[in-house]
Every structure is written in structure tokens, then in C-alpha cells.
Coordinates of N, CA and C in Angstrom, one line a residue:
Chain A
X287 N 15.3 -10.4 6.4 CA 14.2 -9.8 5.7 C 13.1 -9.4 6.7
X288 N 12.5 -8.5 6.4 CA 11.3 -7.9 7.3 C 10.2 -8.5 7.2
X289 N 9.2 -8.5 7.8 CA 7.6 -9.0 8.1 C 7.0 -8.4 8.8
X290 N 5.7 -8.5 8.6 CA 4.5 -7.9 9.8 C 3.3 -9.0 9.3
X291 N 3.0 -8.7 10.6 CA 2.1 -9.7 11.2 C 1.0 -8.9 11.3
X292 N -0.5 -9.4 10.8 CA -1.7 -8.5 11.1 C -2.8 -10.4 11.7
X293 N -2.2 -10.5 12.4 CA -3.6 -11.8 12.9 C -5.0 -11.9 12.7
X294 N -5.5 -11.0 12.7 CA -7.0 -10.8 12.7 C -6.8 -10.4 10.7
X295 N -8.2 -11.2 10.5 CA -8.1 -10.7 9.4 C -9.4 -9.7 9.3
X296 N -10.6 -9.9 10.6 CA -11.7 -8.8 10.6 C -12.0 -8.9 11.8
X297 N -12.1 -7.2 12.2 CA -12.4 -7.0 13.8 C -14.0 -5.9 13.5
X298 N -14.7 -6.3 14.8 CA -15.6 -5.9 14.5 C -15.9 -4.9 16.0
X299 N -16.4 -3.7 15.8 CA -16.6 -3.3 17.2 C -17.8 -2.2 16.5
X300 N -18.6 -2.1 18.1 CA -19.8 -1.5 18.5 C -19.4 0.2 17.7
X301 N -20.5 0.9 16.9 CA -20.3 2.6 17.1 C -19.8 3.1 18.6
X302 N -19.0 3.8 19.1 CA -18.5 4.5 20.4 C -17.6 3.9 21.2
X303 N -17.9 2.7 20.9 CA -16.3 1.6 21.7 C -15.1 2.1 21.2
X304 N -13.9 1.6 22.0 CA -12.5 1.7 21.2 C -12.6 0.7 20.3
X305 N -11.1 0.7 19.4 CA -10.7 -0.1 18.4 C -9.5 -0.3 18.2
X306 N -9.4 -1.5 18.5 CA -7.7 -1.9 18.2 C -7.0 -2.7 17.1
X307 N -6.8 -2.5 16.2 CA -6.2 -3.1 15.2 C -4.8 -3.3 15.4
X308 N -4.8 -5.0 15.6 CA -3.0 -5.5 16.2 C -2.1 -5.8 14.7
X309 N -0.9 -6.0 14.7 CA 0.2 -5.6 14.1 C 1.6 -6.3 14.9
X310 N 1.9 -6.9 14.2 CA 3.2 -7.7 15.1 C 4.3 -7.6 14.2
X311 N 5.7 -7.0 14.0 CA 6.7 -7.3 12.9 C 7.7 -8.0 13.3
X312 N 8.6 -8.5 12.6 CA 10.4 -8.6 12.7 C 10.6 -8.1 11.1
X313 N 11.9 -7.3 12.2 CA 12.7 -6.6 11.2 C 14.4 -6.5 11.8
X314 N 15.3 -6.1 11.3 CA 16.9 -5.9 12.0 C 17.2 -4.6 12.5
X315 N 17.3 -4.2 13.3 CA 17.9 -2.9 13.6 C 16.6 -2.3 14.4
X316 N 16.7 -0.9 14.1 CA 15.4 -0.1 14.3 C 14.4 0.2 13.8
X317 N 13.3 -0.3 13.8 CA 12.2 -0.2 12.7 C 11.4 1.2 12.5
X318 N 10.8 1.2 11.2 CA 9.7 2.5 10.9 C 8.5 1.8 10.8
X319 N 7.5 2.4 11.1 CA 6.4 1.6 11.3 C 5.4 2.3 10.5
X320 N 4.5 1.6 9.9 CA 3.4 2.8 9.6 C 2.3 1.9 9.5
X321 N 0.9 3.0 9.5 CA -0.4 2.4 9.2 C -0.7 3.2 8.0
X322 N -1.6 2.3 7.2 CA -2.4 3.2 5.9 C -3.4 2.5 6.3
X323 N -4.5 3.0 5.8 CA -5.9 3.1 5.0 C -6.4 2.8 3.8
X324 N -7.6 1.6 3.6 CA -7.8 1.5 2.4 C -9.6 1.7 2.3
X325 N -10.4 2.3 1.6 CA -11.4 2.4 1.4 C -12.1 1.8 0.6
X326 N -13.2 1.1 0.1 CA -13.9 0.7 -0.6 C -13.7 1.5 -2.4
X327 N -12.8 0.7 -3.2 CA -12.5 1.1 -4.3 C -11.3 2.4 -4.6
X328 N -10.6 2.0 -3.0 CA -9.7 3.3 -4.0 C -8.4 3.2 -2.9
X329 N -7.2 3.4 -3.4 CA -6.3 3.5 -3.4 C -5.7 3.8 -1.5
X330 N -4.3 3.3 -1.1 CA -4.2 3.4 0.2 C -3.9 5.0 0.9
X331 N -4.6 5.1 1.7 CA -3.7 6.4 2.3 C -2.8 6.2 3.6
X332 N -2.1 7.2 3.8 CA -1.1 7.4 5.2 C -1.9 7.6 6.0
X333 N -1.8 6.7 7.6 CA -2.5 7.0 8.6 C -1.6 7.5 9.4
X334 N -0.5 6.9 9.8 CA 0.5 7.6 10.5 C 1.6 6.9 10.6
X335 N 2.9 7.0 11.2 CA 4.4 6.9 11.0 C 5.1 6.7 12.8
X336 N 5.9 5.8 13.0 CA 7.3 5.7 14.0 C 8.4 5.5 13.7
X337 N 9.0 6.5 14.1 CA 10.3 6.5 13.6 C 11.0 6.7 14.8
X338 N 10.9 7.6 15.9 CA 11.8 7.4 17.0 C 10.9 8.1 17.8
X339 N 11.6 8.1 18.8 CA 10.6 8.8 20.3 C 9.4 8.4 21.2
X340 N 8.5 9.4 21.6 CA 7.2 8.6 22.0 C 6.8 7.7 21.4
X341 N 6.4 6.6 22.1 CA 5.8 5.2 21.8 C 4.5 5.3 21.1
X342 N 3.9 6.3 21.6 CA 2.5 6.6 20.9 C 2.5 7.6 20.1
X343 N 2.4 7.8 19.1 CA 1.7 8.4 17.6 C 0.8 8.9 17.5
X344 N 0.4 10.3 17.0 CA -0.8 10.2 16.6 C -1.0 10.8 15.0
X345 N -2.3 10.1 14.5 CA -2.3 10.1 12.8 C -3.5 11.0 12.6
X346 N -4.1 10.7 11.3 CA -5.0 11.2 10.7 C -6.4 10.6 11.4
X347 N -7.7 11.0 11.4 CA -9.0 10.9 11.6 C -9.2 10.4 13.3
X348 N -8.0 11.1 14.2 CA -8.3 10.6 15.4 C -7.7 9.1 16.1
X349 N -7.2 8.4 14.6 CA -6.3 7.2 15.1 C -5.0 7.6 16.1
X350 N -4.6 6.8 16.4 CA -3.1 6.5 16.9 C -2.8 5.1 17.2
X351 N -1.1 4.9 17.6 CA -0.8 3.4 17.2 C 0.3 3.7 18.4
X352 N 0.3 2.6 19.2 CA 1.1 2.1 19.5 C 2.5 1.6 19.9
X353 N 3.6 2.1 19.9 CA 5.0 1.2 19.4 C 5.4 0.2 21.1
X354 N 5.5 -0.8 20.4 CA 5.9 -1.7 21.9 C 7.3 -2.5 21.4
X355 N 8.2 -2.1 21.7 CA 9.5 -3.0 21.4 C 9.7 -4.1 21.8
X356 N 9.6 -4.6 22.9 CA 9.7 -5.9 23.6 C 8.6 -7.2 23.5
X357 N 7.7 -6.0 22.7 CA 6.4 -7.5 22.4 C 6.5 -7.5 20.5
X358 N 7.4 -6.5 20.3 CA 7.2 -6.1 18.4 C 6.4 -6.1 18.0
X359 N 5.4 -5.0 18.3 CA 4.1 -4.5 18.6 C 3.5 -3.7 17.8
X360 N 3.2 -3.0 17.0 CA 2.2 -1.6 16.6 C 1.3 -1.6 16.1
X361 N 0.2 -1.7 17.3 CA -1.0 -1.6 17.3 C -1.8 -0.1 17.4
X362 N -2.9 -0.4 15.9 CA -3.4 0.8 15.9 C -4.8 0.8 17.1
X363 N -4.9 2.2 17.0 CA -6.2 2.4 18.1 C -7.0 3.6 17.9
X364 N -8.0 3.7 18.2 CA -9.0 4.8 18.6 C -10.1 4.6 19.5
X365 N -10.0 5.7 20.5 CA -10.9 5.7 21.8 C -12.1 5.4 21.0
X366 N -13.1 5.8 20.2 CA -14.7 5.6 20.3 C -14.4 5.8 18.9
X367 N -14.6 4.7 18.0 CA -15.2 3.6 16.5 C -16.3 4.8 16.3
X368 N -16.0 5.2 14.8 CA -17.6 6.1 14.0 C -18.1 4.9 12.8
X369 N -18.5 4.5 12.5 CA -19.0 4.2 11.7 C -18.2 4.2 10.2
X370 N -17.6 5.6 9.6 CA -17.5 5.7 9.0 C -15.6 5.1 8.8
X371 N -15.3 5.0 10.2 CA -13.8 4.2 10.4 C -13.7 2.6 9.3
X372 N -14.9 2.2 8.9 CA -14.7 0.8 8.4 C -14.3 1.1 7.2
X373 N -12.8 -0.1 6.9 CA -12.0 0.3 5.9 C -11.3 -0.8 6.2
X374 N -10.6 -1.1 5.0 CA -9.2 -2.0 5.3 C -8.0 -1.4 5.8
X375 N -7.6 -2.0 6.9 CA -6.5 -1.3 7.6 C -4.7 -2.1 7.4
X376 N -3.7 -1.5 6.9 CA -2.7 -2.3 6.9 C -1.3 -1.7 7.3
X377 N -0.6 -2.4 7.8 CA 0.3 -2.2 8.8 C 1.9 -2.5 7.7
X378 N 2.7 -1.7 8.1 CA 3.7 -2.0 7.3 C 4.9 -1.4 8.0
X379 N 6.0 -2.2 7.9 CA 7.4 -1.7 8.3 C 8.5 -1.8 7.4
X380 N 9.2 -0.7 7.6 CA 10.5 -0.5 7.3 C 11.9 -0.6 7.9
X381 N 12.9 -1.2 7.6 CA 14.5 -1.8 8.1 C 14.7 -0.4 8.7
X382 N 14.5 0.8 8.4 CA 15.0 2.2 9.1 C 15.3 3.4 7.5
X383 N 14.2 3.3 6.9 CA 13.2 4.3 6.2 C 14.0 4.1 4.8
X384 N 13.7 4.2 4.0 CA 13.7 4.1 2.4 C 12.7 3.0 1.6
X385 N 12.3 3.5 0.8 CA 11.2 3.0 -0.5 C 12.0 1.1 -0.6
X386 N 12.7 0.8 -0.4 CA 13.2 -0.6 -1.1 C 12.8 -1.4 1.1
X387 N 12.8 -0.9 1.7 CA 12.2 -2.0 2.7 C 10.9 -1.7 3.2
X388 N 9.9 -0.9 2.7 CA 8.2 -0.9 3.2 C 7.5 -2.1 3.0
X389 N 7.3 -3.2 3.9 CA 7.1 -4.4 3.5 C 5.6 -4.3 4.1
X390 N 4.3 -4.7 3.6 CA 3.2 -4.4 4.0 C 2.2 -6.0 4.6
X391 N 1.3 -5.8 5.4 CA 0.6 -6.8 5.9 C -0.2 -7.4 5.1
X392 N -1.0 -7.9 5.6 CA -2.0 -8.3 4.7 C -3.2 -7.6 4.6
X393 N -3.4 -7.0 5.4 CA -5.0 -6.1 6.0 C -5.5 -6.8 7.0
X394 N -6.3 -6.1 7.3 CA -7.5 -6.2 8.7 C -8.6 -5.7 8.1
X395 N -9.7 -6.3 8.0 CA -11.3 -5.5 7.5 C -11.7 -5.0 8.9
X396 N -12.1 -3.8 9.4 CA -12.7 -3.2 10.3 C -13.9 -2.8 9.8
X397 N -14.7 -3.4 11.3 CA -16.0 -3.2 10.4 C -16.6 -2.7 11.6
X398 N -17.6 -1.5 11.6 CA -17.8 -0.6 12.8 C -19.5 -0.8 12.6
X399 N -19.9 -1.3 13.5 CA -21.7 -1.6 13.4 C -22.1 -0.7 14.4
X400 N -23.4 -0.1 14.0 CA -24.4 1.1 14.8 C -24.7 0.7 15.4
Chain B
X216 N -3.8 19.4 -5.5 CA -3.4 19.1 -6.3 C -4.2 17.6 -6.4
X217 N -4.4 17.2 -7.6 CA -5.0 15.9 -7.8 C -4.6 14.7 -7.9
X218 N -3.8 14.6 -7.0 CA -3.3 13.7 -6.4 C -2.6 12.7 -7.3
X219 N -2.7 11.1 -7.3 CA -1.6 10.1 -7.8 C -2.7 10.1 -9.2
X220 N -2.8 10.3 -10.6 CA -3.6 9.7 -11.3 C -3.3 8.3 -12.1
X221 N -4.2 7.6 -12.0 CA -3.9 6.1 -13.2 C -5.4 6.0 -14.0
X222 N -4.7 5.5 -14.8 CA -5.7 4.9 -16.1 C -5.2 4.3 -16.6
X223 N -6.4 2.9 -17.3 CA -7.8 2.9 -16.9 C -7.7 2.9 -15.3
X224 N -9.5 2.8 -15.3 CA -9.7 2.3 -13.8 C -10.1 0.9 -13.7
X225 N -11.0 0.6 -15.0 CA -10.8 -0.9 -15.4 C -10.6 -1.7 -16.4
X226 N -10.3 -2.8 -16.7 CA -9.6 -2.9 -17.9 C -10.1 -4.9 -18.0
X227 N -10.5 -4.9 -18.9 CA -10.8 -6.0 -19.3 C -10.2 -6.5 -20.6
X228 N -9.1 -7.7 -20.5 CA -9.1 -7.9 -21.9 C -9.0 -9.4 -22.2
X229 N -8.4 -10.4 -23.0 CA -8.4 -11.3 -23.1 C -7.0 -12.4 -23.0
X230 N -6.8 -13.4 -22.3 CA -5.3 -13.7 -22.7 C -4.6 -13.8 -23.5
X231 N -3.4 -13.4 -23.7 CA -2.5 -13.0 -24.6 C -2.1 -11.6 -24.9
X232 N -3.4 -10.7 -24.7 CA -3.1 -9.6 -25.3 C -2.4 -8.9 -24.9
X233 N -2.4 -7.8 -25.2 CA -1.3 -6.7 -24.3 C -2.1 -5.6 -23.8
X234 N -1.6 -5.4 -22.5 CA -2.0 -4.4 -21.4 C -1.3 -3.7 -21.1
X235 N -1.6 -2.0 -21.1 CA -1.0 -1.1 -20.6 C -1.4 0.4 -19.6
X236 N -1.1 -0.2 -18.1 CA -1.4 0.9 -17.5 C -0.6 1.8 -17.1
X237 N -1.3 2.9 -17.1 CA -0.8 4.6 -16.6 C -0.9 5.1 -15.5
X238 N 0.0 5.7 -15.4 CA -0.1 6.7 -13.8 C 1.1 8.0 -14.4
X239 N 0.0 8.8 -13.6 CA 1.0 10.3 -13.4 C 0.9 10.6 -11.8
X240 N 2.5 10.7 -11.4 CA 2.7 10.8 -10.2 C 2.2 12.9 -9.5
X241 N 2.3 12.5 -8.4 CA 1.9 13.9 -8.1 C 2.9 14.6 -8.5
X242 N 3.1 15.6 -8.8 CA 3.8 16.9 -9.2 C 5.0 17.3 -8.1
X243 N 5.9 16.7 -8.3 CA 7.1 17.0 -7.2 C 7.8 16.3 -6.4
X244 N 7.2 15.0 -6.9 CA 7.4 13.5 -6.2 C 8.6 13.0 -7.0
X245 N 9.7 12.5 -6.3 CA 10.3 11.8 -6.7 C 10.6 10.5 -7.2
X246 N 9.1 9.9 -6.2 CA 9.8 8.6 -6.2 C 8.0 7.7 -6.7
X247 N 8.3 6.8 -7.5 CA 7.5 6.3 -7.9 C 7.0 5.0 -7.7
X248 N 6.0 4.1 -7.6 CA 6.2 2.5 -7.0 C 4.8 2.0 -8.2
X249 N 5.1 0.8 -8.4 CA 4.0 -0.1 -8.6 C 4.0 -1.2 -7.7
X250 N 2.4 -1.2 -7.7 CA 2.1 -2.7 -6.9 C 0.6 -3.1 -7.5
X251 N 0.7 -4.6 -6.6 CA -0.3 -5.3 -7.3 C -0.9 -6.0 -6.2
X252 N -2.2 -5.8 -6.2 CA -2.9 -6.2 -4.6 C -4.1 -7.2 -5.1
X253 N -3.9 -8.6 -4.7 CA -4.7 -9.7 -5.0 C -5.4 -10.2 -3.4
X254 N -6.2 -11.2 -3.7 CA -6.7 -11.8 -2.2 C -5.8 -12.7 -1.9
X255 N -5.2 -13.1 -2.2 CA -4.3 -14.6 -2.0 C -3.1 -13.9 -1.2
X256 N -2.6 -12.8 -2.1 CA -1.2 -13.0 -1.9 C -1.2 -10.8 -1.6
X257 N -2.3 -10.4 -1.4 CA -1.6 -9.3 -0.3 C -1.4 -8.2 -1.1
X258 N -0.5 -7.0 -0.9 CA -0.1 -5.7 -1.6 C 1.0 -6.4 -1.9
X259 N 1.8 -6.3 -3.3 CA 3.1 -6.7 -3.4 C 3.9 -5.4 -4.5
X260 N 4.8 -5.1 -3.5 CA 5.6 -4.2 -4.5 C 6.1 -4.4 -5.8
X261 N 5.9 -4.4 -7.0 CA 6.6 -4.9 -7.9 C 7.7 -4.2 -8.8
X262 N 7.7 -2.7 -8.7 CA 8.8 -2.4 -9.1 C 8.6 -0.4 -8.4
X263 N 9.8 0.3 -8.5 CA 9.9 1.5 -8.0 C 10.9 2.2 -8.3
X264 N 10.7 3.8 -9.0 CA 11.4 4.3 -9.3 C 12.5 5.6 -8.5
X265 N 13.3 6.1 -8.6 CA 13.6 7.2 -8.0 C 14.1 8.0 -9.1
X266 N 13.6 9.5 -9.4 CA 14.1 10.5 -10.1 C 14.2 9.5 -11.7
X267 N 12.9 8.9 -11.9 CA 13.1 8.4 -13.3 C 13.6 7.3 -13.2
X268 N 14.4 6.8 -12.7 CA 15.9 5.8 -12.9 C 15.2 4.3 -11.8
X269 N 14.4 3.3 -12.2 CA 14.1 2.2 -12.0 C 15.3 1.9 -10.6
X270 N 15.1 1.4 -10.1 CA 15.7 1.2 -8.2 C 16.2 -0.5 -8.0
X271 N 14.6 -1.0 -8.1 CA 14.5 -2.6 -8.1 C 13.0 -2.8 -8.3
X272 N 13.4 -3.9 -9.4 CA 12.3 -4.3 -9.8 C 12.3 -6.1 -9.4
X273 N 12.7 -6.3 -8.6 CA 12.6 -7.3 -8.1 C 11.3 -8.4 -7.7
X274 N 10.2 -7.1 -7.3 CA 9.2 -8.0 -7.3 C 8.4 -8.6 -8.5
X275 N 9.0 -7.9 -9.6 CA 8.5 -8.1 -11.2 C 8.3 -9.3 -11.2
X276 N 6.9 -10.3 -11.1 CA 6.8 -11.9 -11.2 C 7.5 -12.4 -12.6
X277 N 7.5 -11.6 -13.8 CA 8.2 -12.4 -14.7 C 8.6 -11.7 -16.1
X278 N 9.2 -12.3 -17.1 CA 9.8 -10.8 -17.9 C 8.5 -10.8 -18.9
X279 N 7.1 -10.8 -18.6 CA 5.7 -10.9 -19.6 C 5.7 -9.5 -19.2
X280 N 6.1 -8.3 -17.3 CA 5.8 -7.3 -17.2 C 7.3 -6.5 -17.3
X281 N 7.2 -5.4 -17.2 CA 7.9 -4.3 -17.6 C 7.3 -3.1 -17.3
X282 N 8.2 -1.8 -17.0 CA 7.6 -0.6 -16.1 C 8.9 -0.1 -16.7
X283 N 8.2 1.1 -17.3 CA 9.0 2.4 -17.5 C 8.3 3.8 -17.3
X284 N 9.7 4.7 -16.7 CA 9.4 6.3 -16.0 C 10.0 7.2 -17.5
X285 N 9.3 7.7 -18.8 CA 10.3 8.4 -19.5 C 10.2 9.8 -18.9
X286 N 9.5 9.9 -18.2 CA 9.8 11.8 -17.3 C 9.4 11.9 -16.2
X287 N 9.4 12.6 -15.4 CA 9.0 12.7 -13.7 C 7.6 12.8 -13.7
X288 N 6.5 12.8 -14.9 CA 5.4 13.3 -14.9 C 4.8 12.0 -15.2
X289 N 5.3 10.8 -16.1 CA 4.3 9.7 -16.4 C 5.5 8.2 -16.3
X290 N 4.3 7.3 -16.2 CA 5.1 5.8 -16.1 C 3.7 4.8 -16.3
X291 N 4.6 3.8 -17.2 CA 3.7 3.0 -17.6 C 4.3 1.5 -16.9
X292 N 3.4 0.6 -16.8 CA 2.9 -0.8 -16.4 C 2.7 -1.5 -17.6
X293 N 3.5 -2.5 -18.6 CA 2.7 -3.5 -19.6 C 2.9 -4.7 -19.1
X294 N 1.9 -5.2 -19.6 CA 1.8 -6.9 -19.4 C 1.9 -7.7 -20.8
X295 N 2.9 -7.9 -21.2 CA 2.7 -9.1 -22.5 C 3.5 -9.8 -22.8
X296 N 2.5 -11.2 -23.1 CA 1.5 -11.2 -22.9 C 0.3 -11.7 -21.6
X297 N -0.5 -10.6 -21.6 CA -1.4 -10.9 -20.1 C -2.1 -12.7 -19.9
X298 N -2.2 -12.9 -19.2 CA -2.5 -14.1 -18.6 C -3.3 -13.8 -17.4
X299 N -4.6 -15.3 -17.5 CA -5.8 -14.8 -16.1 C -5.5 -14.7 -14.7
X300 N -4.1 -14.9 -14.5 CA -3.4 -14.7 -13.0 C -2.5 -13.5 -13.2
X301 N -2.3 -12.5 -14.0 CA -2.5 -11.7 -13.9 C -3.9 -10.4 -13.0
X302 N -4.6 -11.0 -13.5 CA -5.9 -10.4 -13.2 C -5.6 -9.5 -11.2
X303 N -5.5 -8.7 -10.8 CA -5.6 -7.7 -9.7 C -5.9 -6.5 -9.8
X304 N -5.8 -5.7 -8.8 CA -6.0 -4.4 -8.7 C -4.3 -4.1 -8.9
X305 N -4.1 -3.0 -9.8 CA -2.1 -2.7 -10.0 C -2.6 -1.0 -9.3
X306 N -1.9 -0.8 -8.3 CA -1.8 0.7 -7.5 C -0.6 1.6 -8.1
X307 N -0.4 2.4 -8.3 CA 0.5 3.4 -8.3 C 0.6 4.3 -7.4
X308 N 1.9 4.5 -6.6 CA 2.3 5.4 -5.4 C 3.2 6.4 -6.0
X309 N 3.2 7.5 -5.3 CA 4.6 8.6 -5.5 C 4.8 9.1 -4.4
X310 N 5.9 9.3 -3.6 CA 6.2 10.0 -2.6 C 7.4 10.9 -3.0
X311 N 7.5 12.0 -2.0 CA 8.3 13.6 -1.9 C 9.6 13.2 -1.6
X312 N 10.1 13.8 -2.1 CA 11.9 13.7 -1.7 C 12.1 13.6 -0.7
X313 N 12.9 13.2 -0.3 CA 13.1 12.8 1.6 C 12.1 12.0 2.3
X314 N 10.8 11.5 1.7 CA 9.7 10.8 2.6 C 9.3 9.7 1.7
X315 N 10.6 8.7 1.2 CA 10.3 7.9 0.2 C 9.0 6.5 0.7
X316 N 9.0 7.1 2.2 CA 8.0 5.4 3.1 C 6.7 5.7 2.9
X317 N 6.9 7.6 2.7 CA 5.0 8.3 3.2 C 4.7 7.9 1.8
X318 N 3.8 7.0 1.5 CA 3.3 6.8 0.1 C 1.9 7.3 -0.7
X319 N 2.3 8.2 -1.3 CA 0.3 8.6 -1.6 C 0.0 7.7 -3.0
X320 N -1.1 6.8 -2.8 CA -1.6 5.6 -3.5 C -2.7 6.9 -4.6
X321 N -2.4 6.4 -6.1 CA -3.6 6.1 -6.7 C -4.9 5.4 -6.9
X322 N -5.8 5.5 -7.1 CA -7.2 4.7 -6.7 C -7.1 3.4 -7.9
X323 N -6.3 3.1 -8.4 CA -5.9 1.9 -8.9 C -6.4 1.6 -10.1
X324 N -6.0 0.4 -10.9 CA -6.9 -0.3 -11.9 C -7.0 -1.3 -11.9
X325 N -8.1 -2.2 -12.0 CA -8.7 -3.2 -11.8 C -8.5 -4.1 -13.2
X326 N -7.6 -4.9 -13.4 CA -7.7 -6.0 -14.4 C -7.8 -7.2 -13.8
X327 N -8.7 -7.4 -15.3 CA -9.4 -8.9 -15.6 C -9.1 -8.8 -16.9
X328 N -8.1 -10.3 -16.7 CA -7.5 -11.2 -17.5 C -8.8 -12.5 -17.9
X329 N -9.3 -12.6 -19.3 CA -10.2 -13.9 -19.2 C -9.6 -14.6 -19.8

């Protein structure tokens, strides 16, 4: 069975700093990886997707994430935190892509102070 | 397009009764999911459909719930009878043929079970 690991349950960083939101899984085989987004009252969205190739990803609003195989890794990031980045962030993998293994974390609260 | 719709947005009723929530998936989506996102216990998938035709409903905590697709356009969520651990936010997802992982989330409903 699959897992992800999100350790932090709230990270907090300066407006203009980076931002790292960590992510640790096991899974069997090759993993798909993804981040969503959740906002204050409303439903998750897609932030971005690994499925094969470059290690690094890039998503929606300037994020990217990560893939580290040897540490079972996918951590999200962005160079300089806005303010309006603060959201629940959640990490989720797949056995190697279909609806029946997207197994999801728990969240991270990011909370981006001026 | 207006994306995942559900109703209600919140829902208050009493234990025992019966609860029933809605979602209309986006328009072209195949594939359908319910979940249920508490503080304790995380986003948890509880059942998912493809082309109408229920997949696994495994995460179904117990036979009080039930989830039916009667067309590619609507699917319903009942609870009965509801009980106060019941009480979470229930999400509705649909994803596109071929991208059953990329999930676009509804902005949810909010029950409370007293």
C-alpha cells in the first residue's frame, strides 16, 4: 500500500523568502506524484504532476516540486512566498497513475506573513 | 465551464435523519470520486466512479452510506441514518478521460450531524 508523509503540519515564511513544503512517500514500483491546493472554504485544486523525466516540475502560480528518488522525496517550492500563497497544501501519490491509488497526505497550513 | 458543482454547501440536520448530497460533475468527465475530509483523519476517498459504473467503494465507512452515478451528469451521496461522526466536509471530484489522478475538486459540503 502507498503513503505520503507531509511532517510539518504548518510552515511559516517571511513575504519574498522561498518556500518549501516537504513530502516524503512509499509506494511499489514507479510513483506519480502530485501537489493540490486547498483554500479557505473551497474545494482542492491541481498544483502540479511527476510522472517521468526531469526531477523538477513546474505547476500553477509559480510553484514547483521536487522529485528525489533516493531520499522518497517531493517537495514543493517557490523562490519568493506572496502573501496570497497561504493555503492548505497536500501532497499525494500514485502506484503509477489511475483514480483507485491517489492516496493523499494530510496537509501542511502555509502561512506567508508581510 | 463551471466547474465540479455540489449541493448543499451546508447542511445541518439531526441524528438519525437522512442526508443527501449532490454533485454534478464537469461536462466530459468521466470519472467521478467522493471524499470526506475531517481534522482527525485527513481527505479520505470514499467511493469513485468511472463512466457511471461505481469502481470501489471501499473506503465507504459503513452500509448507513451509499453513492450513486444514474448519468454522467449527476451523483448523489446519502447518509442513513446520519450520526454526529458523520459530521465533515464531503468533496466531489471529476476528472477527463485519460487523467483519472488530475482531479478538479468541488467546493464541498459542510455537514453537521447534532
Amino acid at each position: 500500500a502507498q503513503s505520503v508523509a507531509q511532517p510539518e503540519d504548518q510552515v511559516n515564511v517571511a513575504e519574498g523568502n522561498p518556500l518549501t513544503v516537504k513530502c516524503t512517500y512509499s509506494v511499489s514500483g514507479n510513483p506519480y506524484l502530485f501537489w493540490y491546493v486547498q483554500y479557505p472554504n473551497r474545494g482542492l485544486q491541481f498544483l502540479l504532476k511527476y510522472i517521468t523525466g526531469d526531477n523538477l516540475v513546474k505547476g500553477s502560480y509559480g510553484f514547483e516540486a521536487e522529485f528525489n528518488k533516493s531520499q522518497t522525496s517531493f517537495h514543493l517550492k517557490k523562490p519568493s512566498a506572496l502573501v496570497s500563497d497561504s493555503a492548505l497544501y497536500f501532497c499525494a501519490v500514485s502506484p503509477g497513475g489511475g483514480a483507485d491509488g491517489l492516496t493523499f497526505g494530510k496537509g501542511t497550513h502555509l502561512i506567508i506573513q508581510p | 465551464d463551471a466547474g465540479v458543482i455540489q449541493s448543499p454547501r451546508h447542511e445541518v440536520t439531526e441524528m438519525g435523519q437522512e442526508v443527501t448530497l449532490r454533485c454534478k460533475p464537469i461536462s466530459g468527465h468521466d470519472y467521478l470520486f467522493w471524499y470526506r475530509q475531517t481534522m482527525m483523519r485527513g481527505l479520505e476517498l470514499l467511493i469513485y466512479f468511472n463512466n457511471n459504473v461505481p469502481i470501489d467503494d471501499s473506503g465507504m465507512p459503513e452500509d448507513r452510506f451509499s453513492a450513486k452515478m444514474p448519468n454522467a451528469s449527476f451523483s448523489t451521496l446519502k447518509i442513513q441514518p446520519s450520526e454526529p461522526r458523520d459530521s465533515a466536509v464531503y468533496f466531489c471530484a471529476s476528472s477527463p478521460p485519460g487523467l483519472s489522478d488530475t482531479q478538479y475538486f468541488g467546493p464541498g459540503t459542510r455537514l453537521t450531524v447534532l
